[in-house]
PDB file of C-alpha atoms in Angstrom:
ATOM      1  CA  MET A 885      56.831 125.538  13.629  1.00 58.00           C
ATOM      2  CA  GLN A 886      57.357 123.604  17.090  1.00 72.00           C
ATOM      3  CA  ASP A 887      53.420 123.337  17.526  1.00 76.00           C
ATOM      4  CA  LEU A 888      53.284 121.991  13.974  1.00 80.00           C
ATOM      5  CA  HIS A 889      55.646 119.222  15.080  1.00 81.00           C
ATOM      6  CA  LYS A 890      54.198 118.318  17.837  1.00 88.00           C
ATOM      7  CA  GLU A 891      50.695 118.109  15.959  1.00 92.00           C
ATOM      8  CA  LYS A 892      52.463 115.697  13.252  1.00 94.00           C
ATOM      9  CA  ILE A 893      54.421 113.544  16.141  1.00 95.00           C
ATOM     10  CA  LYS A 894      50.461 113.316  17.813  1.00 96.00           C
ATOM     11  CA  ILE A 895      49.107 112.061  14.621  1.00 97.00           C
ATOM     12  CA  LYS A 896      51.752 109.460  13.581  1.00 98.00           C
ATOM     13  CA  GLN A 897      51.377 108.161  17.433  1.00 98.00           C
ATOM     14  CA  GLN A 898      47.862 107.542  16.625  1.00 98.00           C
ATOM     15  CA  LEU A 899      48.428 106.190  13.486  1.00 98.00           C
ATOM     16  CA  LEU A 900      50.769 103.338  14.956  1.00 99.00           C
ATOM     17  CA  LYS A 901      48.402 102.785  17.912  1.00 98.00           C
ATOM     18  CA  GLU A 902      45.618 102.181  15.378  1.00 98.00           C
ATOM     19  CA  PHE A 903      47.754  99.941  13.401  1.00 98.00           C
ATOM     20  CA  TYR A 904      49.219  98.133  16.389  1.00 98.00           C
ATOM     21  CA  GLU A 905      45.498  97.575  17.687  1.00 97.00           C
ATOM     22  CA  GLU A 906      44.941  95.884  14.496  1.00 96.00           C
ATOM     23  CA  LYS A 907      48.007  93.625  14.183  1.00 95.00           C
ATOM     24  CA  PHE A 908      48.386  92.575  17.688  1.00 94.00           C
ATOM     25  CA  LEU A 909      45.112  92.368  19.312  1.00 91.00           C
ATOM     26  CA  ASN A 910      43.525  90.466  16.600  1.00 85.00           C
ATOM     27  CA  TYR A 911      46.293  87.844  16.308  1.00 80.00           C
ATOM     28  CA  LYS A 912      46.435  85.084  18.920  1.00 74.00           C
ATOM     29  CA  ILE A 913      49.631  83.411  19.390  1.00 73.00           C
ATOM     30  CA  GLY A 914      49.518  80.192  21.098  1.00 64.00           C
ATOM     31  CA  GLU A 915      53.303  80.480  22.574  1.00 72.00           C
ATOM     32  CA  LYS A 916      54.758  82.518  25.386  1.00 84.00           C
ATOM     33  CA  TYR A 917      57.088  84.770  23.679  1.00 93.00           C
ATOM     34  CA  SER A 918      57.756  88.284  25.186  1.00 94.00           C
ATOM     35  CA  SER A 919      55.389  90.896  25.077  1.00 94.00           C
ATOM     36  CA  PRO A 920      55.762  92.726  21.900  1.00 95.00           C
ATOM     37  CA  HIS A 921      58.062  95.827  21.563  1.00 97.00           C
ATOM     38  CA  LEU A 922      55.937  98.714  20.401  1.00 98.00           C
ATOM     39  CA  ILE A 923      57.367 101.925  19.470  1.00 99.00           C
ATOM     40  CA  SER A 924      55.767 105.148  21.087  1.00 98.00           C
ATOM     41  CA  LEU A 925      56.716 108.568  19.656  1.00 98.00           C
ATOM     42  CA  GLU A 926      55.914 110.334  23.200  1.00 97.00           C
ATOM     43  CA  ALA A 927      59.241 109.456  24.496  1.00 96.00           C
ATOM     44  CA  LYS A 928      61.233 112.969  25.409  1.00 94.00           C
ATOM     45  CA  ASN A 929      63.323 114.558  22.839  1.00 94.00           C
ATOM     46  CA  ILE A 930      62.351 112.196  20.202  1.00 96.00           C
ATOM     47  CA  ASN A 931      63.924 112.712  16.738  1.00 96.00           C
ATOM     48  CA  THR A 932      61.629 110.577  14.166  1.00 97.00           C
ATOM     49  CA  ASP A 933      64.213 111.441  11.329  1.00 97.00           C
ATOM     50  CA  ILE A 934      66.485 108.824  12.837  1.00 98.00           C
ATOM     51  CA  MET A 935      65.912 105.134  13.231  1.00 98.00           C
ATOM     52  CA  PHE A 936      67.911 102.367  14.339  1.00 98.00           C
ATOM     53  CA  ILE A 937      66.839  98.698  13.870  1.00 97.00           C
ATOM     54  CA  GLY A 938      68.006  95.687  15.577  1.00 96.00           C
ATOM     55  CA  GLN A 939      67.357  92.101  15.593  1.00 94.00           C
ATOM     56  CA  GLU A 940      64.890  91.507  18.320  1.00 93.00           C
ATOM     57  CA  THR A 941      64.250  92.002  21.991  1.00 92.00           C
ATOM     58  CA  ASN A 942      66.310  90.205  24.686  1.00 88.00           C
ATOM     59  CA  GLU A 943      63.496  89.968  27.263  1.00 88.00           C
ATOM     60  CA  TRP A 944      60.580  92.899  26.859  1.00 94.00           C
ATOM     61  CA  TYR A 945      58.286  93.393  30.336  1.00 94.00           C
ATOM     62  CA  GLY A 946      56.217  90.277  30.400  1.00 91.00           C
ATOM     63  CA  ASN A 947      54.960  87.819  27.764  1.00 91.00           C
ATOM     64  CA  TRP A 948      52.740  88.213  25.032  1.00 90.00           C
ATOM     65  CA  GLU A 949      49.388  87.447  26.741  1.00 89.00           C
ATOM     66  CA  ASP A 950      50.112  90.576  28.913  1.00 92.00           C
ATOM     67  CA  VAL A 951      49.329  92.776  25.972  1.00 92.00           C
ATOM     68  CA  TYR A 952      45.706  91.765  25.563  1.00 91.00           C
ATOM     69  CA  THR A 953      45.173  92.828  29.550  1.00 92.00           C
ATOM     70  CA  ARG A 954      47.570  95.675  29.219  1.00 95.00           C
ATOM     71  CA  GLY A 955      46.030  97.296  25.801  1.00 96.00           C
ATOM     72  CA  ILE A 956      48.252  98.761  23.286  1.00 98.00           C
ATOM     73  CA  ALA A 957      48.354 102.099  24.502  1.00 98.00           C
ATOM     74  CA  GLU A 958      50.066 100.724  27.408  1.00 98.00           C
ATOM     75  CA  GLN A 959      52.283  98.853  25.534  1.00 98.00           C
ATOM     76  CA  MET A 960      53.513 101.300  23.527  1.00 98.00           C
ATOM     77  CA  ASN A 961      53.801 103.584  27.108  1.00 98.00           C
ATOM     78  CA  ILE A 962      56.415 100.825  28.134  1.00 98.00           C
ATOM     79  CA  TYR A 963      58.614 101.943  25.340  1.00 98.00           C
ATOM     80  CA  LYS A 964      58.030 105.594  26.410  1.00 98.00           C
ATOM     81  CA  ASN A 965      59.129 104.872  29.777  1.00 98.00           C
ATOM     82  CA  PHE A 966      62.105 102.554  28.575  1.00 97.00           C
ATOM     83  CA  MET A 967      63.460 105.520  26.669  1.00 97.00           C
ATOM     84  CA  ASP A 968      62.706 108.196  29.015  1.00 97.00           C
ATOM     85  CA  LYS A 969      64.326 106.465  32.145  1.00 96.00           C
ATOM     86  CA  HIS A 970      66.958 103.989  30.861  1.00 95.00           C
ATOM     87  CA  TYR A 971      68.309 104.792  27.420  1.00 95.00           C
ATOM     88  CA  LEU A 972      70.789 107.258  28.368  1.00 92.00           C
ATOM     89  CA  SER A 973      72.099 104.871  30.955  1.00 93.00           C
ATOM     90  CA  MET A 974      72.212 101.731  29.047  1.00 93.00           C
ATOM     91  CA  ASN A 975      75.780 100.494  28.448  1.00 92.00           C
ATOM     92  CA  ASN A 976      75.833  97.658  26.331  1.00 92.00           C
ATOM     93  CA  LEU A 977      77.316  97.632  22.952  1.00 94.00           C
ATOM     94  CA  PHE A 978      73.956  98.305  20.821  1.00 95.00           C
ATOM     95  CA  PHE A 979      72.899 101.491  22.772  1.00 96.00           C
ATOM     96  CA  ARG A 980      76.493 102.583  23.175  1.00 95.00           C
ATOM     97  CA  TYR A 981      76.804 102.450  19.126  1.00 96.00           C
ATOM     98  CA  ILE A 982      73.339 104.236  18.725  1.00 97.00           C
ATOM     99  CA  LYS A 983      74.641 106.932  21.278  1.00 96.00           C
ATOM    100  CA  GLU A 984      78.101 107.463  19.502  1.00 95.00           C
ATOM    101  CA  ILE A 985      76.510 107.505  16.067  1.00 97.00           C
ATOM    102  CA  ILE A 986      74.492 110.324  17.100  1.00 96.00           C
ATOM    103  CA  ASN A 987      77.397 111.793  18.909  1.00 90.00           C
ATOM    104  CA  TYR A 988      75.812 111.949  22.162  1.00 85.00           C
ATOM    105  CA  ASN A 989      73.219 114.498  20.722  1.00 86.00           C
ATOM    106  CA  ASN A 990      70.568 115.563  23.442  1.00 87.00           C
ATOM    107  CA  ILE A 991      67.901 113.689  21.184  1.00 92.00           C
ATOM    108  CA  VAL A 992      66.551 110.055  21.223  1.00 96.00           C
ATOM    109  CA  PRO A 993      66.187 108.231  17.908  1.00 97.00           C
ATOM    110  CA  VAL A 994      63.558 105.820  17.062  1.00 98.00           C
ATOM    111  CA  TYR A 995      64.889 102.493  18.157  1.00 96.00           C
ATOM    112  CA  THR A 996      62.965  98.984  16.962  1.00 97.00           C
ATOM    113  CA  ASN A 997      63.609  95.569  15.880  1.00 96.00           C
ATOM    114  CA  LEU A 998      63.131  93.312  12.861  1.00 95.00           C
ATOM    115  CA  PHE A 999      61.111  91.237  15.075  1.00 95.00           C
ATOM    116  CA  LYS A1000      58.724  92.573  17.616  1.00 96.00           C
ATOM    117  CA  PHE A1001      59.231  89.865  20.275  1.00 95.00           C
ATOM    118  CA  ASP A1002      61.619  87.236  21.266  1.00 94.00           C
ATOM    119  CA  LEU A1003      61.052  83.520  22.088  1.00 94.00           C
ATOM    120  CA  GLY A1004      60.063  84.394  25.927  1.00 91.00           C
ATOM    121  CA  ASP A1005      61.399  83.547  29.528  1.00 87.00           C
ATOM    122  CA  ASP A1006      59.919  80.044  29.233  1.00 86.00           C
ATOM    123  CA  SER A1007      62.487  79.419  26.267  1.00 87.00           C
ATOM    124  CA  LEU A1008      66.122  78.054  26.603  1.00 85.00           C
ATOM    125  CA  VAL A1009      66.959  80.776  23.988  1.00 87.00           C
ATOM    126  CA  LYS A1010      65.395  83.797  23.090  1.00 89.00           C
ATOM    127  CA  ASN A1011      66.725  84.441  19.673  1.00 92.00           C
ATOM    128  CA  ILE A1012      64.142  84.021  16.614  1.00 93.00           C
ATOM    129  CA  SER A1013      66.913  82.585  14.667  1.00 91.00           C
ATOM    130  CA  LYS A1014      66.791  79.453  16.995  1.00 91.00           C
ATOM    131  CA  ALA A1015      63.466  78.677  16.638  1.00 92.00           C
ATOM    132  CA  PRO A1016      62.130  75.474  15.450  1.00 91.00           C
ATOM    133  CA  ARG A1017      61.305  75.676  11.660  1.00 90.00           C
ATOM    134  CA  GLU A1018      57.749  75.638  11.674  1.00 91.00           C
ATOM    135  CA  THR A1019      57.455  78.219  14.631  1.00 90.00           C
ATOM    136  CA  LEU A1020      60.043  80.433  12.473  1.00 91.00           C
ATOM    137  CA  SER A1021      57.743  80.193   9.632  1.00 91.00           C
ATOM    138  CA  LYS A1022      54.602  81.391  11.410  1.00 91.00           C
ATOM    139  CA  ILE A1023      56.923  84.324  13.166  1.00 92.00           C
ATOM    140  CA  ILE A1024      57.816  85.216   9.491  1.00 92.00           C
ATOM    141  CA  GLU A1025      54.555  85.242   8.595  1.00 91.00           C
ATOM    142  CA  PHE A1026      53.102  87.349  11.197  1.00 93.00           C
ATOM    143  CA  HIS A1027      55.712  90.102  10.536  1.00 94.00           C
ATOM    144  CA  LYS A1028      54.947  90.723   7.031  1.00 92.00           C
ATOM    145  CA  GLY A1029      54.155  94.081   6.723  1.00 94.00           C
ATOM    146  CA  ILE A1030      54.932  95.527  10.218  1.00 96.00           C
ATOM    147  CA  LEU A1031      58.094  97.079   9.682  1.00 96.00           C
ATOM    148  CA  ALA A1032      57.043  98.548   6.273  1.00 95.00           C
ATOM    149  CA  LYS A1033      53.987 100.082   7.852  1.00 97.00           C
ATOM    150  CA  GLU A1034      56.162 101.642  11.052  1.00 98.00           C
ATOM    151  CA  ILE A1035      58.440 103.210   8.407  1.00 97.00           C
ATOM    152  CA  GLU A1036      55.625 104.449   6.328  1.00 97.00           C
ATOM    153  CA  ILE A1037      54.106 106.262   9.429  1.00 98.00           C
ATOM    154  CA  ILE A1038      57.049 107.355  11.086  1.00 98.00           C
ATOM    155  CA  LYS A1039      58.733 108.650   7.692  1.00 97.00           C
ATOM    156  CA  PRO A1040      62.512 108.665   8.819  1.00 98.00           C
ATOM    157  CA  LYS A1041      65.018 110.289   6.845  1.00 98.00           C
ATOM    158  CA  ILE A1042      68.110 108.037   7.942  1.00 98.00           C
ATOM    159  CA  ILE A1043      67.677 104.046   8.827  1.00 98.00           C
ATOM    160  CA  ILE A1044      70.507 102.220  10.434  1.00 98.00           C
ATOM    161  CA  PHE A1045      69.943  98.359  10.218  1.00 96.00           C
ATOM    162  CA  PHE A1046      72.423  96.639  12.920  1.00 96.00           C
ATOM    163  CA  THR A1047      71.485  93.184  11.760  1.00 92.00           C
ATOM    164  CA  GLY A1048      73.880  91.206  10.131  1.00 86.00           C
ATOM    165  CA  HIS A1049      73.646  88.424   7.684  1.00 84.00           C
ATOM    166  CA  ASN A1050      72.199  85.689   9.533  1.00 87.00           C
ATOM    167  CA  TYR A1051      69.045  87.993  10.227  1.00 89.00           C
ATOM    168  CA  ASP A1052      69.099  89.623   6.837  1.00 87.00           C
ATOM    169  CA  LYS A1053      68.731  86.236   5.413  1.00 86.00           C
ATOM    170  CA  LEU A1054      66.029  85.659   7.989  1.00 87.00           C
ATOM    171  CA  PHE A1055      64.010  88.739   7.567  1.00 87.00           C
ATOM    172  CA  ILE A1056      64.731  90.508   4.567  1.00 83.00           C
ATOM    173  CA  GLU A1057      64.738  87.989   2.287  1.00 81.00           C
ATOM    174  CA  PRO A1058      61.214  86.517   3.064  1.00 85.00           C
ATOM    175  CA  ILE A1059      59.647  89.629   4.409  1.00 83.00           C
ATOM    176  CA  ILE A1060      61.238  92.510   2.092  1.00 81.00           C
ATOM    177  CA  ARG A1061      62.320  90.907  -1.048  1.00 75.00           C
ATOM    178  CA  ARG A1062      59.477  88.180  -0.767  1.00 69.00           C
ATOM    179  CA  ASN A1063      61.937  84.913  -1.325  1.00 65.00           C
ATOM    180  CA  GLY A1064      64.727  86.685  -3.449  1.00 67.00           C
ATOM    181  CA  ASP A1065      68.124  86.889  -2.590  1.00 76.00           C
ATOM    182  CA  TYR A1066      68.767  89.500   0.275  1.00 77.00           C
ATOM    183  CA  LYS A1067      72.139  90.351  -0.803  1.00 79.00           C
ATOM    184  CA  LYS A1068      70.869  91.829  -4.144  1.00 79.00           C
ATOM    185  CA  LEU A1069      69.614  94.680  -1.973  1.00 81.00           C
ATOM    186  CA  TYR A1070      73.259  95.480  -1.172  1.00 88.00           C
ATOM    187  CA  ARG A1071      74.671  98.674  -2.861  1.00 92.00           C
ATOM    188  CA  LYS A1072      78.446  99.456  -2.478  1.00 94.00           C
ATOM    189  CA  ILE A1073      79.067 102.806  -0.504  1.00 97.00           C
ATOM    190  CA  ASP A1074      81.960 104.407  -2.586  1.00 95.00           C
ATOM    191  CA  LYS A1075      83.384 106.516   0.383  1.00 94.00           C
ATOM    192  CA  LEU A1076      83.925 103.240   2.377  1.00 96.00           C
ATOM    193  CA  LYS A1077      86.986 101.182   1.533  1.00 95.00           C
ATOM    194  CA  CYS A1078      85.208  97.898   3.005  1.00 94.00           C
ATOM    195  CA  ASP A1079      82.945  95.926   0.928  1.00 93.00           C
ATOM    196  CA  GLU A1080      79.166  96.137   0.812  1.00 93.00           C
ATOM    197  CA  TRP A1081      79.074  92.661   2.462  1.00 91.00           C
ATOM    198  CA  LYS A1082      80.323  94.635   5.896  1.00 94.00           C
ATOM    199  CA  CYS A1083      78.336  97.709   5.147  1.00 96.00           C
ATOM    200  CA  CYS A1084      75.946  98.960   2.591  1.00 95.00           C
ATOM    201  CA  HIS A1085      73.165 101.207   1.000  1.00 94.00           C
ATOM    202  CA  LEU A1086      70.294  98.935   1.567  1.00 90.00           C
ATOM    203  CA  ASP A1087      68.029  99.821  -1.747  1.00 86.00           C
ATOM    204  CA  ILE A1088      64.459  99.014  -0.065  1.00 87.00           C
ATOM    205  CA  LYS A1089      62.309 101.515  -2.246  1.00 86.00           C
ATOM    206  CA  GLU A1090      61.321  98.962  -4.783  1.00 78.00           C
ATOM    207  CA  PHE A1091      59.751  96.611  -2.648  1.00 80.00           C
ATOM    208  CA  GLU A1092      56.172  96.276  -1.784  1.00 81.00           C
ATOM    209  CA  GLY A1093      55.218  98.448   1.364  1.00 88.00           C
ATOM    210  CA  PHE A1094      58.325 100.388   1.153  1.00 90.00           C
ATOM    211  CA  GLU A1095      57.608 102.528  -2.142  1.00 90.00           C
ATOM    212  CA  ASN A1096      56.965 105.607  -0.239  1.00 90.00           C
ATOM    213  CA  PHE A1097      60.284 105.490   1.776  1.00 94.00           C
ATOM    214  CA  THR A1098      62.153 109.097   0.666  1.00 94.00           C
ATOM    215  CA  GLY A1099      65.025 108.631   2.921  1.00 96.00           C
ATOM    216  CA  VAL A1100      68.273 106.605   2.999  1.00 97.00           C
ATOM    217  CA  ALA A1101      68.781 103.365   4.549  1.00 96.00           C
ATOM    218  CA  TYR A1102      72.138 101.649   5.528  1.00 97.00           C
ATOM    219  CA  ARG A1103      72.876  98.183   7.055  1.00 95.00           C
ATOM    220  CA  THR A1104      75.846  96.493   8.612  1.00 96.00           C
ATOM    221  CA  TYR A1105      76.660  94.299  11.443  1.00 94.00           C
ATOM    222  CA  HIS A1106      75.458  93.792  15.030  1.00 92.00           C
ATOM    223  CA  PRO A1107      77.603  96.378  17.349  1.00 93.00           C
ATOM    224  CA  MET A1108      78.959  92.874  18.962  1.00 91.00           C
ATOM    225  CA  TYR A1109      80.653  92.036  15.823  1.00 92.00           C
ATOM    226  CA  LEU A1110      81.476  95.487  14.778  1.00 92.00           C
ATOM    227  CA  ASN A1111      83.237  96.053  18.196  1.00 92.00           C
ATOM    228  CA  ARG A1112      85.244  92.849  17.605  1.00 93.00           C
ATOM    229  CA  ASN A1113      86.764  94.303  14.317  1.00 91.00           C
ATOM    230  CA  LEU A1114      87.069  97.742  15.263  1.00 88.00           C
ATOM    231  CA  ASN A1115      90.622  98.060  13.418  1.00 89.00           C
ATOM    232  CA  ARG A1116      89.798  96.016  10.283  1.00 91.00           C
ATOM    233  CA  PHE A1117      86.778  97.732   9.617  1.00 94.00           C
ATOM    234  CA  GLY A1118      84.404  98.855  12.444  1.00 94.00           C
ATOM    235  CA  ASN A1119      85.933 102.252  13.049  1.00 95.00           C
ATOM    236  CA  GLU A1120      85.645 103.074   9.472  1.00 96.00           C
ATOM    237  CA  ILE A1121      81.881 102.030   9.575  1.00 96.00           C
ATOM    238  CA  MET A1122      81.334 104.009  12.574  1.00 96.00           C
ATOM    239  CA  GLU A1123      82.946 107.224  11.622  1.00 96.00           C
ATOM    240  CA  PHE A1124      80.778 107.100   8.019  1.00 97.00           C
ATOM    241  CA  LEU A1125      77.433 106.746   9.760  1.00 98.00           C
ATOM    242  CA  LYS A1126      78.219 109.384  12.366  1.00 97.00           C
ATOM    243  CA  ASP A1127      78.954 111.619   9.283  1.00 97.00           C
ATOM    244  CA  ARG A1128      75.560 110.473   7.660  1.00 97.00           C
ATOM    245  CA  VAL A1129      73.479 111.114  10.962  1.00 97.00           C
ATOM    246  CA  SER A1130      75.199 114.562  11.616  1.00 96.00           C
ATOM    247  CA  ASN A1131      73.629 115.530   8.004  1.00 93.00           C
ATOM    248  CA  ILE A1132      70.192 114.864   9.559  1.00 91.00           C
ATOM    249  CA  ILE A1133      70.424 116.105  13.165  1.00 83.00           C
TER     250      ILE A1133
END
């Protein structure tokens, strides 16, 4: 059984590598963005059943041009090394919330972002949301299909989006719904007192590229905002997500 699991991970890793090579090596971006955040499933104790999705990186080991000299395998290895050596000791709210939701279990979930890079070290701001309109349009066009393909390959059973409404509108509206109203994906969770605006079941299966997703997806605010509202709704959301994940582990 363990050998079969390892073989499945190996196959998924190869499929990710091939996809990233086609997508990232064939695309010449004339900007000094950060190097791309490419998932590796070779990290120790990784559990591909659980995926967390944030907004974008906040620096990621060099700039975009570095991926052409490193190659995709080495760029993916950066992710592996980060998860192996730094994940457990990371103390920012994003990673603290992830570790709390998985109940500090001895596993490593898959972690990625809506956007595979940030605006880079030369930019006054790194947030994709702050990019000029023309730049943002190009970034959004580039990202069409990436997250869908990652999910298709990895096949997580549960996905938790730590995105918030600004990034839902920025990414989900043009990329998943293809210019539809992102809020129409929100489904009320009956077990929660708070409304779907704060935490919801995210209905992505009906959209192009996500049709074969057989798991469940939830979205809520970024941990920084959740943490500021623990007593209002943050604690309730955290306990709900912990319960959902415990059914998977």
